[in-house]
Amino acid sequence: MKYIIIVLAFLAMSCNNKAEDAHAHNADGSHVGEEITRLSHTIWTDKTELFVEFPALIVGNGSKFAAHFTVLDKHQPVREGSVTVSLIKDGKGIRNTVDAPSSPGIFSPAIQPKEAGNYQLVFELTTPEYSDKISIDDVMVYATTDEAIKALGMEEEDEAISFLKEQAWKIDFQTAPVVSGKIYDVINTSGVWMPSPGSTKSLAAKSNGVVDFKVNNLTEGTAVKQGQLLMSLNSQGLASNNLSTDIASAKATFQQAKSEYERKKELYESKIVPKSEFEKVESSFEIAKANYQSLVSGVSGGSKQIRAPFDGFIKSITVSNGDYVEQGVALVTIGTQHSRVLKAQLAPNYGLAMGNVQGIWYQDNDNQWKDVTDAEGKILSIGKDVERENPLISVFAEVNATVDMPIGSLTPVQIAMGNATQNIMIPVNALLEDYGSYSVIVQLSGESFERRPVKIGKRNGENVEILEGLQVGEVVVTTGAYQVKMASMSGSTPAHGHEH
């Protein structure tokens, strides 16, 4: 969802003239010693945050922009690319392009307006990864500096927290919009991780032989890649059940059956032998072929190779290096973290049914709330019966996202029930808790923040309902809020690291 918020902040204008200079003027008619008022805008798209500062636009004056571009994903500065700034009125205008940032995240294009009036200011960002276009409407170009000062007025002091873009770019920092969404009643419980069908595979010996590990320190938990050679079965030197001997015998039988099959086929096609006789030879040929191909499959250097069927980890090993095993014996079990079944249990008085369970959330090993529907997961089933020894209803959900937690381990679970209500919500990570009271850090503009108390309601996985304190469209800090809070307590405003 694209959300756009424009915050216009007026920075300081100083008029510190001495009495004897009160009637001295610049060439454009403005008073000597007066500084041109600076403006700032902050705009969010679905990809980018633009925080731009520039002096009030005045006819004949060159205006240099300090345009801070932040990639919203992971909140990093744009390090490569170009920016074109255009000042447009009635379909015509002027533009300027810079081909690289002056410092990471900061582009400094400049324009010199020629006529006063109401314009549209457009920034076009092009990076190796993506492009974005950001427009600011109703940007005034003033005829003189005095006219700009008269229209914009003086700076008003505020108590906003200053936290520079350069600071945010250097730490783990992320923001999110305040949105309106569906909020459910939830049941808080716990769940246990179980293997899903197909997420584990046991590899058995396909021939007799001596086990030879091909991976150093092959132990339970070792990560493996699809096709990776794990071990081999070597039967060389064995008097019986020797793989090389079996292959040679199977090859001879296959070649003989093939020769007989080809001969009988010609005779059958020439109507010399009956169909029943040909089908008998054909069957013997197919059996000999399958037996030979099975024996030679996965064989290298006279040994049967055991390879990982998919990316995963060693779940269990049932043999030791150097053991002699017979065909069919289980050797190793491979598991994957990319698919699990989550089992939760609830009292039957909740009236659980597939129709009224609206969603399930769980916590991963980083204590982050995740939705089971991520990566196309789903609710599988809800139990129908209870037992005297365990009077609970079981709920099963398929989780296809990577779960880096051991089979059998527990995790907090929330189950959404019934009908939803529509209300304001934000990510739970945005909350700051202080003795049972909650607050959030609201981003007023690119480098201006405010700590604001909020009243919370229901928690739905990674989101929490906001009853008081926020409006849809505002932006809150979800990662790095503590650092902004500490900046508000430092008692000093950090110096800017870029040219204004």
mmCIF file with all atom_site columns, C-alpha atoms in Angstrom, residues 52-237:
data_model
loop_
_atom_site.group_PDB
_atom_site.id
_atom_site.type_symbol
_atom_site.label_atom_id
_atom_site.label_alt_id
_atom_site.label_comp_id
_atom_site.label_asym_id
_atom_site.label_entity_id
_atom_site.label_seq_id
_atom_site.pdbx_PDB_ins_code
_atom_site.Cartn_x
_atom_site.Cartn_y
_atom_site.Cartn_z
_atom_site.occupancy
_atom_site.B_iso_or_equiv
_atom_site.pdbx_formal_charge
_atom_site.auth_seq_id
_atom_site.auth_comp_id
_atom_site.auth_asym_id
_atom_site.auth_atom_id
_atom_site.pdbx_PDB_model_num
ATOM 1   C CA . VAL A 1 52  ? 14.452  17.263  1.356   1.00 0.00 ? 52  VAL A CA 1
ATOM 2   C CA . GLU A 1 53  ? 15.610  20.649  2.642   1.00 0.00 ? 53  GLU A CA 1
ATOM 3   C CA . PHE A 1 54  ? 16.067  23.752  0.489   1.00 0.00 ? 54  PHE A CA 1
ATOM 4   C CA . PRO A 1 55  ? 15.916  27.545  0.734   1.00 0.00 ? 55  PRO A CA 1
ATOM 5   C CA . ALA A 1 56  ? 12.650  29.253  -0.215  1.00 0.00 ? 56  ALA A CA 1
ATOM 6   C CA . LEU A 1 57  ? 12.577  29.509  -4.001  1.00 0.00 ? 57  LEU A CA 1
ATOM 7   C CA . ILE A 1 58  ? 13.119  33.062  -5.229  1.00 0.00 ? 58  ILE A CA 1
ATOM 8   C CA . VAL A 1 59  ? 13.273  34.371  -8.779  1.00 0.00 ? 59  VAL A CA 1
ATOM 9   C CA . GLY A 1 60  ? 16.878  34.667  -9.931  1.00 0.00 ? 60  GLY A CA 1
ATOM 10  C CA . ASN A 1 61  ? 18.348  32.879  -6.911  1.00 0.00 ? 61  ASN A CA 1
ATOM 11  C CA . GLY A 1 62  ? 20.034  29.517  -7.318  1.00 0.00 ? 62  GLY A CA 1
ATOM 12  C CA . SER A 1 63  ? 18.530  27.027  -4.844  1.00 0.00 ? 63  SER A CA 1
ATOM 13  C CA . LYS A 1 64  ? 20.469  23.922  -3.817  1.00 0.00 ? 64  LYS A CA 1
ATOM 14  C CA . PHE A 1 65  ? 18.530  20.932  -2.489  1.00 0.00 ? 65  PHE A CA 1
ATOM 15  C CA . ALA A 1 66  ? 19.685  18.527  0.232   1.00 0.00 ? 66  ALA A CA 1
ATOM 16  C CA . ALA A 1 67  ? 17.603  15.537  -0.852  1.00 0.00 ? 67  ALA A CA 1
ATOM 17  C CA . HIS A 1 68  ? 17.947  12.560  1.513   1.00 0.00 ? 68  HIS A CA 1
ATOM 18  C CA . PHE A 1 69  ? 16.769  9.312   -0.104  1.00 0.00 ? 69  PHE A CA 1
ATOM 19  C CA . THR A 1 70  ? 16.195  6.256   2.115   1.00 0.00 ? 70  THR A CA 1
ATOM 20  C CA . VAL A 1 71  ? 15.260  2.789   0.860   1.00 0.00 ? 71  VAL A CA 1
ATOM 21  C CA . LEU A 1 72  ? 12.421  1.786   3.186   1.00 0.00 ? 72  LEU A CA 1
ATOM 22  C CA . ASP A 1 73  ? 13.406  -1.878  3.111   1.00 0.00 ? 73  ASP A CA 1
ATOM 23  C CA . LYS A 1 74  ? 15.994  -2.065  5.944   1.00 0.00 ? 74  LYS A CA 1
ATOM 24  C CA . HIS A 1 75  ? 16.092  1.760   6.009   1.00 0.00 ? 75  HIS A CA 1
ATOM 25  C CA . GLN A 1 76  ? 19.377  2.224   4.169   1.00 0.00 ? 76  GLN A CA 1
ATOM 26  C CA . PRO A 1 77  ? 20.613  5.272   2.224   1.00 0.00 ? 77  PRO A CA 1
ATOM 27  C CA . VAL A 1 78  ? 20.567  5.201   -1.560  1.00 0.00 ? 78  VAL A CA 1
ATOM 28  C CA . ARG A 1 79  ? 24.243  4.764   -2.393  1.00 0.00 ? 79  ARG A CA 1
ATOM 29  C CA . GLU A 1 80  ? 24.089  4.576   -6.200  1.00 0.00 ? 80  GLU A CA 1
ATOM 30  C CA . GLY A 1 81  ? 21.955  6.233   -8.824  1.00 0.00 ? 81  GLY A CA 1
ATOM 31  C CA . SER A 1 82  ? 20.853  9.580   -10.192 1.00 0.00 ? 82  SER A CA 1
ATOM 32  C CA . VAL A 1 83  ? 18.267  12.172  -9.196  1.00 0.00 ? 83  VAL A CA 1
ATOM 33  C CA . THR A 1 84  ? 16.493  14.664  -11.446 1.00 0.00 ? 84  THR A CA 1
ATOM 34  C CA . VAL A 1 85  ? 14.659  17.590  -9.870  1.00 0.00 ? 85  VAL A CA 1
ATOM 35  C CA . SER A 1 86  ? 12.063  19.450  -11.967 1.00 0.00 ? 86  SER A CA 1
ATOM 36  C CA . LEU A 1 87  ? 10.129  22.645  -11.247 1.00 0.00 ? 87  LEU A CA 1
ATOM 37  C CA . ILE A 1 88  ? 6.973   22.506  -13.376 1.00 0.00 ? 88  ILE A CA 1
ATOM 38  C CA . LYS A 1 89  ? 4.134   24.964  -14.078 1.00 0.00 ? 89  LYS A CA 1
ATOM 39  C CA . ASP A 1 90  ? 1.498   24.600  -16.811 1.00 0.00 ? 90  ASP A CA 1
ATOM 40  C CA . GLY A 1 91  ? 3.383   21.654  -18.283 1.00 0.00 ? 91  GLY A CA 1
ATOM 41  C CA . LYS A 1 92  ? 6.629   23.592  -18.628 1.00 0.00 ? 92  LYS A CA 1
ATOM 42  C CA . GLY A 1 93  ? 9.563   24.070  -16.327 1.00 0.00 ? 93  GLY A CA 1
ATOM 43  C CA . ILE A 1 94  ? 13.239  23.670  -15.573 1.00 0.00 ? 94  ILE A CA 1
ATOM 44  C CA . ARG A 1 95  ? 15.195  20.650  -14.398 1.00 0.00 ? 95  ARG A CA 1
ATOM 45  C CA . ASN A 1 96  ? 18.596  19.541  -13.176 1.00 0.00 ? 96  ASN A CA 1
ATOM 46  C CA . THR A 1 97  ? 20.136  16.075  -12.829 1.00 0.00 ? 97  THR A CA 1
ATOM 47  C CA . VAL A 1 98  ? 22.917  14.817  -10.585 1.00 0.00 ? 98  VAL A CA 1
ATOM 48  C CA . ASP A 1 99  ? 24.419  11.430  -11.472 1.00 0.00 ? 99  ASP A CA 1
ATOM 49  C CA . ALA A 1 100 ? 25.559  10.380  -8.004  1.00 0.00 ? 100 ALA A CA 1
ATOM 50  C CA . PRO A 1 101 ? 25.001  11.253  -4.339  1.00 0.00 ? 101 PRO A CA 1
ATOM 51  C CA . SER A 1 102 ? 27.310  13.850  -2.807  1.00 0.00 ? 102 SER A CA 1
ATOM 52  C CA . SER A 1 103 ? 27.503  11.504  0.192   1.00 0.00 ? 103 SER A CA 1
ATOM 53  C CA . PRO A 1 104 ? 25.626  8.229   0.838   1.00 0.00 ? 104 PRO A CA 1
ATOM 54  C CA . GLY A 1 105 ? 21.915  8.940   0.663   1.00 0.00 ? 105 GLY A CA 1
ATOM 55  C CA . ILE A 1 106 ? 22.206  12.679  -0.050  1.00 0.00 ? 106 ILE A CA 1
ATOM 56  C CA . PHE A 1 107 ? 21.783  14.193  -3.524  1.00 0.00 ? 107 PHE A CA 1
ATOM 57  C CA . SER A 1 108 ? 22.369  17.903  -4.148  1.00 0.00 ? 108 SER A CA 1
ATOM 58  C CA . PRO A 1 109 ? 20.711  19.111  -7.370  1.00 0.00 ? 109 PRO A CA 1
ATOM 59  C CA . ALA A 1 110 ? 20.153  22.864  -7.854  1.00 0.00 ? 110 ALA A CA 1
ATOM 60  C CA . ILE A 1 111 ? 17.754  25.013  -9.880  1.00 0.00 ? 111 ILE A CA 1
ATOM 61  C CA . GLN A 1 112 ? 17.298  28.749  -10.490 1.00 0.00 ? 112 GLN A CA 1
ATOM 62  C CA . PRO A 1 113 ? 13.635  29.811  -10.893 1.00 0.00 ? 113 PRO A CA 1
ATOM 63  C CA . LYS A 1 114 ? 12.834  32.390  -13.584 1.00 0.00 ? 114 LYS A CA 1
ATOM 64  C CA . GLU A 1 115 ? 9.243   33.357  -12.770 1.00 0.00 ? 115 GLU A CA 1
ATOM 65  C CA . ALA A 1 116 ? 7.177   33.661  -9.591  1.00 0.00 ? 116 ALA A CA 1
ATOM 66  C CA . GLY A 1 117 ? 4.146   31.441  -9.105  1.00 0.00 ? 117 GLY A CA 1
ATOM 67  C CA . ASN A 1 118 ? 2.775   28.136  -7.850  1.00 0.00 ? 118 ASN A CA 1
ATOM 68  C CA . TYR A 1 119 ? 4.744   25.128  -9.087  1.00 0.00 ? 119 TYR A CA 1
ATOM 69  C CA . GLN A 1 120 ? 5.020   21.363  -8.772  1.00 0.00 ? 120 GLN A CA 1
ATOM 70  C CA . LEU A 1 121 ? 8.372   20.060  -7.547  1.00 0.00 ? 121 LEU A CA 1
ATOM 71  C CA . VAL A 1 122 ? 9.223   16.584  -8.884  1.00 0.00 ? 122 VAL A CA 1
ATOM 72  C CA . PHE A 1 123 ? 12.086  14.274  -7.843  1.00 0.00 ? 123 PHE A CA 1
ATOM 73  C CA . GLU A 1 124 ? 12.891  11.301  -10.088 1.00 0.00 ? 124 GLU A CA 1
ATOM 74  C CA . LEU A 1 125 ? 15.163  8.702   -8.528  1.00 0.00 ? 125 LEU A CA 1
ATOM 75  C CA . THR A 1 126 ? 16.878  6.015   -10.616 1.00 0.00 ? 126 THR A CA 1
ATOM 76  C CA . THR A 1 127 ? 18.987  3.323   -8.943  1.00 0.00 ? 127 THR A CA 1
ATOM 77  C CA . PRO A 1 128 ? 20.404  0.010   -10.194 1.00 0.00 ? 128 PRO A CA 1
ATOM 78  C CA . GLU A 1 129 ? 17.603  -1.777  -8.268  1.00 0.00 ? 129 GLU A CA 1
ATOM 79  C CA . TYR A 1 130 ? 14.523  0.374   -8.870  1.00 0.00 ? 130 TYR A CA 1
ATOM 80  C CA . SER A 1 131 ? 13.106  3.771   -9.857  1.00 0.00 ? 131 SER A CA 1
ATOM 81  C CA . ASP A 1 132 ? 10.732  6.097   -8.023  1.00 0.00 ? 132 ASP A CA 1
ATOM 82  C CA . LYS A 1 133 ? 8.991   9.396   -8.725  1.00 0.00 ? 133 LYS A CA 1
ATOM 83  C CA . ILE A 1 134 ? 7.997   11.764  -5.927  1.00 0.00 ? 134 ILE A CA 1
ATOM 84  C CA . SER A 1 135 ? 5.979   14.947  -6.427  1.00 0.00 ? 135 SER A CA 1
ATOM 85  C CA . ILE A 1 136 ? 5.367   17.914  -4.137  1.00 0.00 ? 136 ILE A CA 1
ATOM 86  C CA . ASP A 1 137 ? 2.466   20.193  -5.116  1.00 0.00 ? 137 ASP A CA 1
ATOM 87  C CA . ASP A 1 138 ? 1.934   23.884  -4.387  1.00 0.00 ? 138 ASP A CA 1
ATOM 88  C CA . VAL A 1 139 ? 5.579   24.890  -4.102  1.00 0.00 ? 139 VAL A CA 1
ATOM 89  C CA . MET A 1 140 ? 5.762   28.695  -4.287  1.00 0.00 ? 140 MET A CA 1
ATOM 90  C CA . VAL A 1 141 ? 8.404   30.676  -6.118  1.00 0.00 ? 141 VAL A CA 1
ATOM 91  C CA . TYR A 1 142 ? 8.589   34.194  -4.669  1.00 0.00 ? 142 TYR A CA 1
ATOM 92  C CA . ALA A 1 143 ? 9.522   37.355  -6.522  1.00 0.00 ? 143 ALA A CA 1
ATOM 93  C CA . THR A 1 144 ? 11.806  38.634  -3.736  1.00 0.00 ? 144 THR A CA 1
ATOM 94  C CA . THR A 1 145 ? 13.346  37.539  -0.477  1.00 0.00 ? 145 THR A CA 1
ATOM 95  C CA . ASP A 1 146 ? 11.174  39.996  1.469   1.00 0.00 ? 146 ASP A CA 1
ATOM 96  C CA . GLU A 1 147 ? 8.073   38.481  -0.109  1.00 0.00 ? 147 GLU A CA 1
ATOM 97  C CA . ALA A 1 148 ? 9.214   34.971  0.935   1.00 0.00 ? 148 ALA A CA 1
ATOM 98  C CA . ILE A 1 149 ? 9.932   36.090  4.504   1.00 0.00 ? 149 ILE A CA 1
ATOM 99  C CA . LYS A 1 150 ? 6.584   37.865  4.743   1.00 0.00 ? 150 LYS A CA 1
ATOM 100 C CA . ALA A 1 151 ? 4.711   34.804  3.448   1.00 0.00 ? 151 ALA A CA 1
ATOM 101 C CA . LEU A 1 152 ? 6.541   32.173  5.490   1.00 0.00 ? 152 LEU A CA 1
ATOM 102 C CA . GLY A 1 153 ? 6.934   34.001  8.784   1.00 0.00 ? 153 GLY A CA 1
ATOM 103 C CA . MET A 1 154 ? 9.262   33.185  11.641  1.00 0.00 ? 154 MET A CA 1
ATOM 104 C CA . GLU A 1 155 ? 10.301  29.803  12.981  1.00 0.00 ? 155 GLU A CA 1
ATOM 105 C CA . GLU A 1 156 ? 8.295   28.530  15.926  1.00 0.00 ? 156 GLU A CA 1
ATOM 106 C CA . GLU A 1 157 ? 10.101  26.606  18.638  1.00 0.00 ? 157 GLU A CA 1
ATOM 107 C CA . ASP A 1 158 ? 8.950   23.036  19.173  1.00 0.00 ? 158 ASP A CA 1
ATOM 108 C CA . GLU A 1 159 ? 9.939   20.171  21.427  1.00 0.00 ? 159 GLU A CA 1
ATOM 109 C CA . ALA A 1 160 ? 10.490  17.609  18.673  1.00 0.00 ? 160 ALA A CA 1
ATOM 110 C CA . ILE A 1 161 ? 13.334  15.105  19.019  1.00 0.00 ? 161 ILE A CA 1
ATOM 111 C CA . SER A 1 162 ? 16.112  15.640  16.476  1.00 0.00 ? 162 SER A CA 1
ATOM 112 C CA . PHE A 1 163 ? 17.570  12.422  15.062  1.00 0.00 ? 163 PHE A CA 1
ATOM 113 C CA . LEU A 1 164 ? 19.564  12.861  11.871  1.00 0.00 ? 164 LEU A CA 1
ATOM 114 C CA . LYS A 1 165 ? 19.318  10.640  8.816   1.00 0.00 ? 165 LYS A CA 1
ATOM 115 C CA . GLU A 1 166 ? 23.042  9.955   9.118   1.00 0.00 ? 166 GLU A CA 1
ATOM 116 C CA . GLN A 1 167 ? 22.401  8.550   12.604  1.00 0.00 ? 167 GLN A CA 1
ATOM 117 C CA . ALA A 1 168 ? 19.468  6.402   11.484  1.00 0.00 ? 168 ALA A CA 1
ATOM 118 C CA . TRP A 1 169 ? 21.429  5.008   8.527   1.00 0.00 ? 169 TRP A CA 1
ATOM 119 C CA . LYS A 1 170 ? 24.195  3.746   10.818  1.00 0.00 ? 170 LYS A CA 1
ATOM 120 C CA . ILE A 1 171 ? 21.985  1.641   13.103  1.00 0.00 ? 171 ILE A CA 1
ATOM 121 C CA . ASP A 1 172 ? 19.241  -0.966  12.767  1.00 0.00 ? 172 ASP A CA 1
ATOM 122 C CA . PHE A 1 173 ? 16.354  1.358   12.017  1.00 0.00 ? 173 PHE A CA 1
ATOM 123 C CA . GLN A 1 174 ? 12.929  0.834   10.481  1.00 0.00 ? 174 GLN A CA 1
ATOM 124 C CA . THR A 1 175 ? 9.626   2.663   10.279  1.00 0.00 ? 175 THR A CA 1
ATOM 125 C CA . ALA A 1 176 ? 6.084   1.595   9.442   1.00 0.00 ? 176 ALA A CA 1
ATOM 126 C CA . PRO A 1 177 ? 2.850   3.430   8.642   1.00 0.00 ? 177 PRO A CA 1
ATOM 127 C CA . VAL A 1 178 ? -0.089  3.540   11.015  1.00 0.00 ? 178 VAL A CA 1
ATOM 128 C CA . VAL A 1 179 ? -2.853  1.656   9.190   1.00 0.00 ? 179 VAL A CA 1
ATOM 129 C CA . SER A 1 180 ? -6.429  0.580   9.654   1.00 0.00 ? 180 SER A CA 1
ATOM 130 C CA . GLY A 1 181 ? -6.913  -3.170  9.656   1.00 0.00 ? 181 GLY A CA 1
ATOM 131 C CA . LYS A 1 182 ? -8.874  -6.152  10.940  1.00 0.00 ? 182 LYS A CA 1
ATOM 132 C CA . ILE A 1 183 ? -8.512  -6.959  14.614  1.00 0.00 ? 183 ILE A CA 1
ATOM 133 C CA . TYR A 1 184 ? -9.618  -10.334 16.019  1.00 0.00 ? 184 TYR A CA 1
ATOM 134 C CA . ASP A 1 185 ? -10.236 -11.735 19.449  1.00 0.00 ? 185 ASP A CA 1
ATOM 135 C CA . VAL A 1 186 ? -7.399  -14.154 20.122  1.00 0.00 ? 186 VAL A CA 1
ATOM 136 C CA . ILE A 1 187 ? -6.765  -17.166 22.326  1.00 0.00 ? 187 ILE A CA 1
ATOM 137 C CA . ASN A 1 188 ? -3.255  -17.261 23.748  1.00 0.00 ? 188 ASN A CA 1
ATOM 138 C CA . THR A 1 189 ? -1.808  -20.744 24.036  1.00 0.00 ? 189 THR A CA 1
ATOM 139 C CA . SER A 1 190 ? 1.315   -22.670 23.040  1.00 0.00 ? 190 SER A CA 1
ATOM 140 C CA . GLY A 1 191 ? 2.191   -25.058 20.254  1.00 0.00 ? 191 GLY A CA 1
ATOM 141 C CA . VAL A 1 192 ? 4.676   -27.820 19.585  1.00 0.00 ? 192 VAL A CA 1
ATOM 142 C CA . TRP A 1 193 ? 6.692   -28.235 16.378  1.00 0.00 ? 193 TRP A CA 1
ATOM 143 C CA . MET A 1 194 ? 6.214   -31.512 14.510  1.00 0.00 ? 194 MET A CA 1
ATOM 144 C CA . PRO A 1 195 ? 7.725   -32.751 11.234  1.00 0.00 ? 195 PRO A CA 1
ATOM 145 C CA . SER A 1 196 ? 5.453   -32.386 8.245   1.00 0.00 ? 196 SER A CA 1
ATOM 146 C CA . PRO A 1 197 ? 4.986   -35.208 5.728   1.00 0.00 ? 197 PRO A CA 1
ATOM 147 C CA . GLY A 1 198 ? 7.849   -35.061 3.251   1.00 0.00 ? 198 GLY A CA 1
ATOM 148 C CA . SER A 1 199 ? 10.041  -32.869 5.455   1.00 0.00 ? 199 SER A CA 1
ATOM 149 C CA . THR A 1 200 ? 12.155  -35.863 6.501   1.00 0.00 ? 200 THR A CA 1
ATOM 150 C CA . LYS A 1 201 ? 13.518  -38.755 4.485   1.00 0.00 ? 201 LYS A CA 1
ATOM 151 C CA . SER A 1 202 ? 15.280  -41.887 5.638   1.00 0.00 ? 202 SER A CA 1
ATOM 152 C CA . LEU A 1 203 ? 18.025  -43.156 3.331   1.00 0.00 ? 203 LEU A CA 1
ATOM 153 C CA . ALA A 1 204 ? 18.510  -46.939 3.286   1.00 0.00 ? 204 ALA A CA 1
ATOM 154 C CA . ALA A 1 205 ? 21.337  -49.100 1.983   1.00 0.00 ? 205 ALA A CA 1
ATOM 155 C CA . LYS A 1 206 ? 20.661  -50.124 -1.611  1.00 0.00 ? 206 LYS A CA 1
ATOM 156 C CA . SER A 1 207 ? 23.303  -52.844 -1.500  1.00 0.00 ? 207 SER A CA 1
ATOM 157 C CA . ASN A 1 208 ? 25.420  -54.721 0.987   1.00 0.00 ? 208 ASN A CA 1
ATOM 158 C CA . GLY A 1 209 ? 28.721  -53.153 1.918   1.00 0.00 ? 209 GLY A CA 1
ATOM 159 C CA . VAL A 1 210 ? 30.985  -51.358 4.382   1.00 0.00 ? 210 VAL A CA 1
ATOM 160 C CA . VAL A 1 211 ? 29.949  -47.798 5.364   1.00 0.00 ? 211 VAL A CA 1
ATOM 161 C CA . ASP A 1 212 ? 32.452  -45.090 4.446   1.00 0.00 ? 212 ASP A CA 1
ATOM 162 C CA . PHE A 1 213 ? 31.597  -41.533 5.637   1.00 0.00 ? 213 PHE A CA 1
ATOM 163 C CA . LYS A 1 214 ? 32.429  -38.900 3.005   1.00 0.00 ? 214 LYS A CA 1
ATOM 164 C CA . VAL A 1 215 ? 31.747  -35.838 5.198   1.00 0.00 ? 215 VAL A CA 1
ATOM 165 C CA . ASN A 1 216 ? 34.162  -34.966 7.992   1.00 0.00 ? 216 ASN A CA 1
ATOM 166 C CA . ASN A 1 217 ? 32.515  -34.917 11.430  1.00 0.00 ? 217 ASN A CA 1
ATOM 167 C CA . LEU A 1 218 ? 29.174  -36.126 10.084  1.00 0.00 ? 218 LEU A CA 1
ATOM 168 C CA . THR A 1 219 ? 26.900  -35.743 13.117  1.00 0.00 ? 219 THR A CA 1
ATOM 169 C CA . GLU A 1 220 ? 23.292  -34.945 13.920  1.00 0.00 ? 220 GLU A CA 1
ATOM 170 C CA . GLY A 1 221 ? 22.490  -31.331 13.027  1.00 0.00 ? 221 GLY A CA 1
ATOM 171 C CA . THR A 1 222 ? 25.084  -31.099 10.230  1.00 0.00 ? 222 THR A CA 1
ATOM 172 C CA . ALA A 1 223 ? 23.762  -28.957 7.353   1.00 0.00 ? 223 ALA A CA 1
ATOM 173 C CA . VAL A 1 224 ? 23.711  -30.680 3.957   1.00 0.00 ? 224 VAL A CA 1
ATOM 174 C CA . LYS A 1 225 ? 22.984  -29.584 0.386   1.00 0.00 ? 225 LYS A CA 1
ATOM 175 C CA . GLN A 1 226 ? 20.907  -31.403 -2.202  1.00 0.00 ? 226 GLN A CA 1
ATOM 176 C CA . GLY A 1 227 ? 23.061  -33.946 -4.035  1.00 0.00 ? 227 GLY A CA 1
ATOM 177 C CA . GLN A 1 228 ? 25.887  -33.764 -1.478  1.00 0.00 ? 228 GLN A CA 1
ATOM 178 C CA . LEU A 1 229 ? 27.769  -37.086 -1.069  1.00 0.00 ? 229 LEU A CA 1
ATOM 179 C CA . LEU A 1 230 ? 27.283  -38.224 2.537   1.00 0.00 ? 230 LEU A CA 1
ATOM 180 C CA . MET A 1 231 ? 28.625  -41.789 2.577   1.00 0.00 ? 231 MET A CA 1
ATOM 181 C CA . SER A 1 232 ? 29.297  -44.775 0.340   1.00 0.00 ? 232 SER A CA 1
ATOM 182 C CA . LEU A 1 233 ? 28.890  -48.545 0.610   1.00 0.00 ? 233 LEU A CA 1
ATOM 183 C CA . ASN A 1 234 ? 31.955  -50.464 -0.510  1.00 0.00 ? 234 ASN A CA 1
ATOM 184 C CA . SER A 1 235 ? 31.745  -54.218 -1.123  1.00 0.00 ? 235 SER A CA 1
ATOM 185 C CA . GLN A 1 236 ? 35.101  -54.726 -2.812  1.00 0.00 ? 236 GLN A CA 1
ATOM 186 C CA . GLY A 1 237 ? 37.016  -57.675 -1.363  1.00 0.00 ? 237 GLY A CA 1
#
